[in-house]
Short mmCIF file of C-alpha atoms in Angstrom, two decimals:
data_model
loop_
_atom_site.label_atom_id
_atom_site.label_comp_id
_atom_site.label_asym_id
_atom_site.label_seq_id
_atom_site.Cartn_x
_atom_site.Cartn_y
_atom_site.Cartn_z
CA UNK A 1 5.48 -4.78 2.84
CA UNK A 2 5.61 -3.38 6.34
CA UNK A 3 2.88 -0.90 7.35
CA UNK A 4 3.65 2.80 7.11
CA UNK A 5 3.19 5.17 10.07
CA UNK A 6 2.67 8.77 9.01
CA UNK A 7 3.38 11.54 11.49
CA UNK A 8 1.76 14.89 10.60
CA UNK A 9 -0.36 17.85 11.48
CA UNK A 10 -3.09 18.83 9.06
CA UNK A 11 -1.81 22.47 9.08
CA UNK A 12 1.71 21.58 7.84
CA UNK A 13 3.80 20.42 4.93
CA UNK A 14 2.48 17.00 5.87
CA UNK A 15 -0.22 17.68 3.38
CA UNK A 16 2.35 17.06 0.66
CA UNK A 17 3.30 13.70 2.12
CA UNK A 18 -0.33 12.72 2.49
CA UNK A 19 -0.98 13.47 -1.16
CA UNK A 20 2.04 11.31 -2.04
CA UNK A 21 0.91 8.47 0.19
CA UNK A 22 -2.54 8.50 -1.48
CA UNK A 23 -0.86 8.45 -4.91
CA UNK A 24 0.92 5.21 -4.00
CA UNK A 25 -2.30 3.50 -2.77
CA UNK A 26 -0.36 2.04 0.09
CA UNK A 27 -2.14 1.63 3.46
CA UNK A 28 -0.79 3.79 6.29
CA UNK A 29 -1.63 4.74 9.83
CA UNK A 30 -1.64 8.40 10.87
CA UNK A 31 -0.35 9.84 14.12
CA UNK A 32 -1.35 13.55 14.57
CA UNK A 33 1.07 15.72 16.51
CA UNK A 34 0.47 19.06 18.01
CA UNK A 35 2.63 22.17 17.62
CA UNK A 36 4.49 22.96 20.84
CA UNK A 37 3.31 19.70 22.39
CA UNK A 38 3.74 16.10 21.12
CA UNK A 39 5.70 17.42 18.14
CA UNK A 40 8.46 18.42 20.53
CA UNK A 41 8.00 15.46 22.91
CA UNK A 42 10.71 12.80 23.44
CA UNK A 43 8.89 10.10 21.60
CA UNK A 44 8.71 12.07 18.34
CA UNK A 45 12.12 13.71 18.76
CA UNK A 46 13.55 10.18 18.70
CA UNK A 47 12.06 9.88 15.22
CA UNK A 48 12.85 13.41 13.97
CA UNK A 49 15.20 15.41 16.18
CA UNK A 50 14.05 18.56 14.40
CA UNK A 51 10.66 18.17 15.98
CA UNK A 52 9.04 18.92 12.60
CA UNK A 53 6.49 17.08 10.50
CA UNK A 54 5.96 15.12 8.29
CA UNK A 55 7.89 11.96 8.86
CA UNK A 56 7.13 8.40 7.91
CA UNK A 57 8.26 5.13 9.43
CA UNK A 58 8.15 2.23 7.01
CA UNK A 59 9.42 -0.99 8.50
CA UNK A 60 12.91 -0.19 9.75
CA UNK A 61 13.21 3.02 7.60
CA UNK A 62 12.61 6.49 8.88
CA UNK A 63 12.26 9.26 6.35
CA UNK A 64 11.75 13.02 7.03
CA UNK A 65 11.69 16.02 4.69
CA UNK A 66 8.90 16.15 2.14
CA UNK A 67 11.01 15.82 -0.97
CA UNK A 68 12.77 12.84 0.46
CA UNK A 69 9.45 11.27 1.46
CA UNK A 70 8.12 11.73 -2.05
CA UNK A 71 11.25 10.15 -3.64
CA UNK A 72 11.33 7.32 -1.09
CA UNK A 73 7.65 6.38 -1.60
CA UNK A 74 7.98 6.40 -5.40
CA UNK A 75 10.85 3.85 -5.03
CA UNK A 76 9.21 1.84 -2.34
CA UNK A 77 6.00 1.38 -4.37
CA UNK A 78 7.16 1.11 -7.99
CA UNK A 79 3.83 -0.34 -9.24
CA UNK A 80 2.26 3.15 -8.72
CA UNK A 81 4.49 4.54 -11.59
CA UNK A 82 5.48 7.66 -9.75
CA UNK A 83 9.11 7.77 -10.89
CA UNK A 84 10.62 7.57 -14.38
CA UNK A 85 12.91 4.67 -15.35
CA UNK A 86 16.19 5.06 -13.52
CA UNK A 87 18.01 5.99 -16.72
CA UNK A 88 15.67 8.80 -17.35
CA UNK A 89 15.54 10.53 -13.98
CA UNK A 90 17.66 13.61 -14.67
CA UNK A 91 14.72 16.02 -14.87
CA UNK A 92 12.99 14.16 -12.05
CA UNK A 93 15.74 14.68 -9.51
CA UNK A 94 16.59 18.12 -10.88
CA UNK A 95 13.18 19.63 -10.34
CA UNK A 96 12.27 17.77 -7.23
CA UNK A 97 15.29 19.16 -5.48
CA UNK A 98 15.12 22.48 -7.21
CA UNK A 99 11.76 22.93 -5.46
CA UNK A 100 13.14 21.59 -2.16
CA UNK A 101 16.15 24.00 -2.31
CA UNK A 102 15.93 27.18 -4.40
CA UNK A 103 12.14 27.48 -4.40
CA UNK A 104 11.64 26.79 -0.70
CA UNK A 105 14.50 29.06 0.30
CA UNK A 106 13.61 31.97 -2.03
CA UNK A 107 9.96 31.91 -1.08
CA UNK A 108 10.61 31.72 2.63
CA UNK A 109 13.21 34.52 2.55
CA UNK A 110 10.95 36.77 0.51
CA UNK A 111 7.96 36.11 2.80
CA UNK A 112 10.17 37.19 5.74
CA UNK A 113 11.24 40.32 4.05
CA UNK A 114 14.75 39.29 3.19
CA UNK A 115 16.12 40.37 -0.14
CA UNK A 116 19.47 39.12 -1.43
CA UNK A 117 21.72 42.13 -2.15
CA UNK A 118 22.62 42.30 -5.83
CA UNK A 119 26.32 41.95 -5.12
CA UNK A 120 25.86 38.82 -3.02
CA UNK A 121 23.70 36.73 -5.31
CA UNK A 122 26.58 34.30 -5.77
CA UNK A 123 26.46 33.50 -2.04
CA UNK A 124 22.80 32.28 -2.16
CA UNK A 125 22.05 28.90 -3.69
CA UNK A 126 19.01 30.31 -5.44
CA UNK A 127 20.62 33.56 -6.67
CA UNK A 128 17.71 35.75 -5.93
CA UNK A 129 13.91 35.40 -6.06
CA UNK A 130 13.69 36.57 -9.66
CA UNK A 131 16.32 33.96 -10.75
CA UNK A 132 14.31 31.24 -9.05
CA UNK A 133 10.91 32.44 -10.33
CA UNK A 134 11.94 32.67 -14.00
CA UNK A 135 13.49 29.19 -13.80
CA UNK A 136 10.35 27.76 -12.22
CA UNK A 137 8.17 29.34 -14.95
CA UNK A 138 10.27 27.78 -17.66
CA UNK A 139 10.22 24.44 -15.95
CA UNK A 140 6.41 24.23 -15.82
CA UNK A 141 6.01 25.57 -19.34
CA UNK A 142 8.02 23.13 -21.35
CA UNK A 143 5.99 19.92 -20.86
CA UNK A 144 2.63 18.81 -19.36
CA UNK A 145 4.32 17.52 -16.14
CA UNK A 146 7.64 18.60 -14.65
CA UNK A 147 9.44 15.55 -16.17
CA UNK A 148 7.52 15.40 -19.49
CA UNK A 149 4.38 13.47 -20.20
CA UNK A 150 4.45 11.33 -17.11
CA UNK A 151 3.05 12.48 -13.71
CA UNK A 152 5.62 11.73 -11.03
CA UNK A 153 6.44 12.24 -7.40
CA UNK A 154 8.24 15.45 -8.48
CA UNK A 155 4.90 16.85 -9.53
CA UNK A 156 3.46 16.12 -6.05
CA UNK A 157 6.22 18.24 -4.52
CA UNK A 158 6.59 20.93 -7.12
CA UNK A 159 2.79 21.08 -7.53
CA UNK A 160 2.24 21.59 -3.85
CA UNK A 161 4.71 24.41 -3.81
CA UNK A 162 3.12 26.11 -6.78
CA UNK A 163 -0.42 25.58 -5.40
CA UNK A 164 0.33 27.03 -2.03
CA UNK A 165 2.33 29.85 -3.65
CA UNK A 166 -0.55 30.90 -5.82
CA UNK A 167 -3.12 30.49 -3.03
CA UNK A 168 -1.19 32.52 -0.44
CA UNK A 169 0.47 34.97 -2.85
CA UNK A 170 4.01 33.84 -2.03
CA UNK A 171 4.51 33.23 -5.73
CA UNK A 172 3.38 36.01 -8.10
CA UNK A 173 0.53 34.91 -10.33
CA UNK A 174 1.47 33.68 -13.82
CA UNK A 175 -0.51 31.87 -16.51
CA UNK A 176 2.08 29.07 -16.73
CA UNK A 177 1.92 28.37 -12.99
CA UNK A 178 -1.89 28.39 -13.08
CA UNK A 179 -2.02 26.08 -16.08
CA UNK A 180 0.43 23.69 -14.50
CA UNK A 181 -1.41 23.44 -11.12
CA UNK A 182 -4.71 23.06 -13.05
CA UNK A 183 -3.35 19.82 -14.49
CA UNK A 184 -2.76 18.45 -10.94
CA UNK A 185 -5.42 19.90 -8.61
CA UNK A 186 -8.19 17.49 -9.46
CA UNK A 187 -6.21 14.28 -9.25
CA UNK A 188 -8.27 11.87 -7.13
CA UNK A 189 -5.33 11.25 -4.63
CA UNK A 190 -4.84 14.97 -4.07
CA UNK A 191 -8.59 15.53 -3.49
CA UNK A 192 -8.77 12.64 -1.07
CA UNK A 193 -5.63 13.73 0.79
CA UNK A 194 -6.96 17.33 1.05
CA UNK A 195 -10.37 16.08 2.36
CA UNK A 196 -8.70 13.91 4.98
CA UNK A 197 -6.53 16.70 6.19
CA UNK A 198 -9.36 19.29 6.14
CA UNK A 199 -11.47 16.85 8.25
CA UNK A 200 -8.69 16.33 10.68
CA UNK A 201 -8.10 20.04 10.92
CA UNK A 202 -11.79 20.69 11.63
CA UNK A 203 -11.77 18.01 14.37
CA UNK A 204 -8.57 19.33 16.05
CA UNK A 205 -9.46 23.02 15.87
CA UNK A 206 -7.03 25.83 15.14
CA UNK A 207 -3.35 25.21 16.03
CA UNK A 208 -0.50 27.76 16.07
CA UNK A 209 2.16 27.64 13.38
CA UNK A 210 5.50 25.97 14.19
#
């Protein structure tokens, strides 16, 4: 397999992709990008015109967006067992993209002080925050992992959203969310990824959000 180049900043959603990379066990090279600097430079904009991280380049394939990176890596490295069999992927795709769409949108809007008017819920893909939140609670309550008994790439993505939400208060605390994240937080790949990003963050110093 061709080598993977991982473009990231340790203070970014790239932490999700790093966790997923570590779960696969595949070797990868890291290129760190700075906010307002190399992230918006012509070389990186040729890879991701959004000027956002993370991104991976794997051979002739370029993948951006964390949920897409998680799904791609699960397929690219099947021996890691990070995706259900293809005929049992309904819940896998459902919750992976639920987190990428309704959860991400609802949390971001709420954090910015935007509330969906009650008479306009049908216009928002997530309805309103309460709709999203109650659905997320049910999703993590039914089974040990988001797809059942098997840990998958969907847990990397959903688990990251839940972990950050609880840490920073963008998701209200709930026993079901805490119990779900507790089943994920001590995975060796997650701990290794976090240690690598924390070390890189300490080396680079504080950087502004972007």
